[in-house]
C-alpha positions as a Markdown table, in Angstrom:
| # | Residue | x | y | z |
|---|---|---|---|---|
| 1 | Leu | 4.8 | 9.8 | -12.6 |
| 2 | Lys | 5.2 | 6.1 | -12.7 |
| 3 | Asp | 8.4 | 6.4 | -14.7 |
| 4 | Thr | 9.8 | 8.9 | -12.3 |
| 5 | Leu | 9.1 | 6.6 | -9.4 |
| 6 | Gly | 10.8 | 3.8 | -11.3 |
| 7 | Lys | 13.9 | 5.9 | -11.7 |
| 8 | Ile | 13.9 | 6.8 | -8.0 |
| 9 | Val | 13.6 | 3.2 | -7.0 |
| 10 | Leu | 16.4 | 2.1 | -9.3 |
| 11 | Glu | 18.7 | 4.8 | -7.9 |
| 12 | Ala | 17.8 | 3.8 | -4.3 |
| 13 | Lys | 18.5 | 0.2 | -5.1 |
| 14 | Leu | 21.9 | 1.1 | -6.6 |
| 15 | Gln | 22.6 | 2.9 | -3.3 |
| 16 | Gly | 21.9 | -0.4 | -1.5 |
| 17 | Lys | 18.5 | 0.9 | -0.1 |
| 18 | Arg | 15.7 | -1.6 | 0.6 |
| 19 | Ile | 12.4 | -0.9 | -1.0 |
| 20 | Val | 9.2 | -1.7 | 0.9 |
| 21 | Phe | 5.8 | -1.8 | -0.9 |
| 22 | Thr | 2.3 | -2.1 | 0.4 |
| 23 | Asn | -1.0 | -1.2 | -1.1 |
| 24 | Gly | -4.6 | -0.4 | -0.3 |
| 25 | Cys | -7.5 | 2.0 | -0.4 |
| 26 | Phe | -6.6 | 4.0 | 2.7 |
| 27 | Asp | -10.0 | 5.7 | 2.5 |
| 28 | Ile | -10.3 | 7.1 | 6.0 |
| 29 | Ile | -7.0 | 7.2 | 7.7 |
| 30 | His | -7.1 | 6.0 | 11.3 |
| 31 | Ser | -4.7 | 4.9 | 14.0 |
| 32 | Gly | -4.7 | 1.3 | 12.7 |
| 33 | His | -3.3 | 2.6 | 9.4 |
| 34 | Ile | -0.7 | 4.7 | 11.2 |
| 35 | Tyr | 0.5 | 1.6 | 13.2 |
| 36 | Tyr | 0.6 | -0.5 | 10.0 |
| 37 | Leu | 2.5 | 2.0 | 7.9 |
| 38 | Thr | 5.0 | 2.6 | 10.8 |
| 39 | Glu | 5.7 | -1.1 | 11.2 |
| 40 | Ala | 6.0 | -1.5 | 7.4 |
| 41 | Lys | 8.6 | 1.2 | 7.2 |
| 42 | Lys | 10.8 | -0.7 | 9.7 |
| 43 | Tyr | 11.5 | -3.3 | 7.0 |
| 44 | Gly | 13.4 | -0.9 | 4.7 |
| 45 | Asp | 14.6 | 2.5 | 3.6 |
| 46 | Leu | 11.8 | 3.6 | 1.3 |
| 47 | Leu | 8.1 | 2.9 | 1.8 |
| 48 | Ile | 6.0 | 3.1 | -1.3 |
| 49 | Ile | 2.2 | 2.9 | -1.2 |
| 50 | Gly | 0.2 | 1.5 | -4.1 |
| 51 | Leu | -3.0 | 3.4 | -3.8 |
| 52 | Asn | -6.2 | 2.2 | -5.4 |
| 53 | Thr | -7.8 | 4.8 | -7.7 |
| 54 | Asp | -11.4 | 5.8 | -7.0 |
| 55 | Asp | -12.6 | 3.6 | -9.8 |
| 56 | Ser | -10.6 | 0.6 | -8.3 |
| 57 | Val | -12.0 | 1.3 | -4.8 |
| 58 | Ser | -15.6 | 1.4 | -6.1 |
| 59 | Arg | -15.2 | -1.9 | -7.8 |
| 60 | Leu | -13.7 | -3.5 | -4.6 |
| 61 | Lys | -15.8 | -1.8 | -2.0 |
| 62 | Gly | -19.0 | -0.9 | -3.7 |
| 63 | Pro | -20.5 | 2.2 | -5.2 |
| 64 | Ser | -20.6 | 4.2 | -2.0 |
| 65 | Arg | -16.9 | 4.1 | -1.6 |
| 66 | Pro | -14.4 | 5.7 | -1.6 |
| 67 | Ile | -15.5 | 8.4 | 0.9 |
| 68 | Asn | -12.4 | 10.5 | 0.1 |
| 69 | Arg | -11.3 | 11.0 | -3.4 |
| 70 | Gln | -7.9 | 9.6 | -4.6 |
| 71 | His | -6.0 | 12.8 | -4.6 |
| 72 | Asp | -7.2 | 13.6 | -1.1 |
| 73 | Arg | -6.2 | 10.1 | 0.1 |
| 74 | Ala | -2.8 | 10.4 | -1.6 |
| 75 | Thr | -2.2 | 13.9 | 0.0 |
| 76 | Val | -2.9 | 12.5 | 3.5 |
| 77 | Leu | -0.8 | 9.4 | 3.0 |
| 78 | Ala | 2.1 | 11.4 | 1.5 |
| 79 | Ala | 2.1 | 13.6 | 4.6 |
| 80 | Leu | 2.7 | 10.7 | 7.0 |
| 81 | Lys | 6.1 | 10.3 | 8.4 |
| 82 | Pro | 6.7 | 6.6 | 7.4 |
| 83 | Val | 5.5 | 7.1 | 3.7 |
| 84 | Asp | 8.1 | 8.1 | 1.1 |
| 85 | Tyr | 6.0 | 7.8 | -2.1 |
| 86 | Val | 2.5 | 7.2 | -3.2 |
| 87 | Cys | 1.6 | 5.8 | -6.6 |
| 88 | Phe | -1.9 | 5.2 | -8.0 |
| 89 | Phe | -3.0 | 1.9 | -9.6 |
| 90 | Asp | -6.3 | 1.4 | -11.4 |
| 91 | Glu | -6.3 | -2.3 | -11.8 |
| 92 | Asp | -8.1 | -4.6 | -9.4 |
| 93 | Thr | -4.7 | -5.8 | -8.0 |
| 94 | Pro | -1.3 | -4.0 | -7.8 |
| 95 | Leu | 0.5 | -6.9 | -9.5 |
| 96 | Glu | 1.8 | -4.9 | -12.5 |
| 97 | Leu | 3.0 | -2.1 | -10.2 |
| 98 | Ile | 4.7 | -4.6 | -8.0 |
| 99 | Lys | 6.5 | -6.1 | -11.0 |
| 100 | Phe | 7.4 | -2.7 | -12.2 |
| 101 | Leu | 8.8 | -1.5 | -8.8 |
| 102 | Asn | 10.3 | -4.9 | -7.8 |
| 103 | Pro | 10.3 | -4.2 | -4.1 |
| 104 | Asp | 12.6 | -6.0 | -1.6 |
| 105 | Val | 9.8 | -6.3 | 0.9 |
| 106 | Leu | 6.0 | -6.8 | 0.2 |
| 107 | Val | 3.9 | -5.9 | 3.2 |
| 108 | Lys | 0.2 | -6.8 | 3.7 |
| 109 | Gly | -2.1 | -7.1 | 6.7 |
| 110 | Ala | -2.1 | -10.4 | 8.6 |
| 111 | Asp | -5.8 | -10.9 | 7.6 |
| 112 | Tyr | -4.0 | -12.4 | 4.5 |
| 113 | Lys | -2.1 | -15.6 | 4.3 |
| 114 | Glu | 1.2 | -15.3 | 2.4 |
| 115 | Glu | 0.0 | -17.4 | -0.4 |
| 116 | Glu | -3.1 | -15.0 | -0.9 |
| 117 | Val | -0.9 | -11.9 | -1.1 |
| 118 | Val | -0.9 | -10.5 | -4.7 |
| 119 | Gly | 2.7 | -10.4 | -5.9 |
| 120 | Ala | 4.1 | -12.6 | -3.2 |
| 121 | Asp | 5.4 | -15.2 | -5.6 |
| 122 | Phe | 7.0 | -12.6 | -7.8 |
| 123 | Val | 8.7 | -10.8 | -5.0 |
| 124 | Lys | 10.1 | -14.0 | -3.5 |
| 125 | Ser | 11.3 | -15.1 | -6.9 |
| 126 | Gln | 13.4 | -11.9 | -7.1 |
| 127 | Gly | 15.0 | -12.6 | -3.7 |
| 128 | Gly | 12.6 | -10.4 | -1.7 |
| 129 | Lys | 10.4 | -11.3 | 1.2 |
| 130 | Val | 6.8 | -11.0 | 2.2 |
| 131 | Val | 5.8 | -9.6 | 5.7 |
| 132 | Leu | 2.4 | -9.8 | 7.3 |
| 133 | Ile | 1.6 | -7.2 | 9.9 |
| 134 | Ser | -1.2 | -7.6 | 12.5 |
| 135 | Phe | -4.0 | -5.1 | 12.5 |
| 136 | Val | -4.9 | -3.1 | 15.5 |
| 137 | Glu | -8.1 | -4.7 | 16.9 |
| 138 | Gly | -11.3 | -2.8 | 16.1 |
| 139 | Lys | -9.7 | -0.2 | 13.9 |
| 140 | Ser | -11.0 | -0.2 | 10.4 |
| 141 | Thr | -12.5 | 2.2 | 7.9 |
| 142 | Thr | -15.7 | 0.1 | 7.7 |
| 143 | Asn | -16.1 | 0.4 | 11.5 |
| 144 | Ile | -15.8 | 4.2 | 11.3 |
| 145 | Ile | -18.3 | 4.4 | 8.5 |
| 146 | Asn | -20.8 | 2.1 | 10.4 |
| 147 | Lys | -20.3 | 4.3 | 13.6 |
| 148 | Met | -21.1 | 7.4 | 11.6 |
| 149 | Lys | -24.4 | 5.9 | 10.5 |
């Protein structure tokens, strides 16, 4: 699947299209995610999501996560209008996937500083840019889980 996506990205770049990449767990999709992904898509032609595998989410968020399994999370993301492709990564960071895809734009939430964004140095060294998008206040998967408790 990764090789197929690599070919799609290469063909798109040859056609002059801009590739946007972001990543995350996207465990329980909420309006904050929709805003974030809609904004991210504005920076290019194809929006690719690097999606943490279940094992990766558990390592990052703890043993009670994810709430939704990786294929369910991918199915929901892929159905969203701004999203063109979803690709799993099992590592703790998406650095290898970023290097493989070589996006024109790397997007993360504004809770990060640019120098903290994994892959930022690589993308900029390839002539790309890093964009930080503000979150919607009070919208988070953690808040939803806490409210359910």
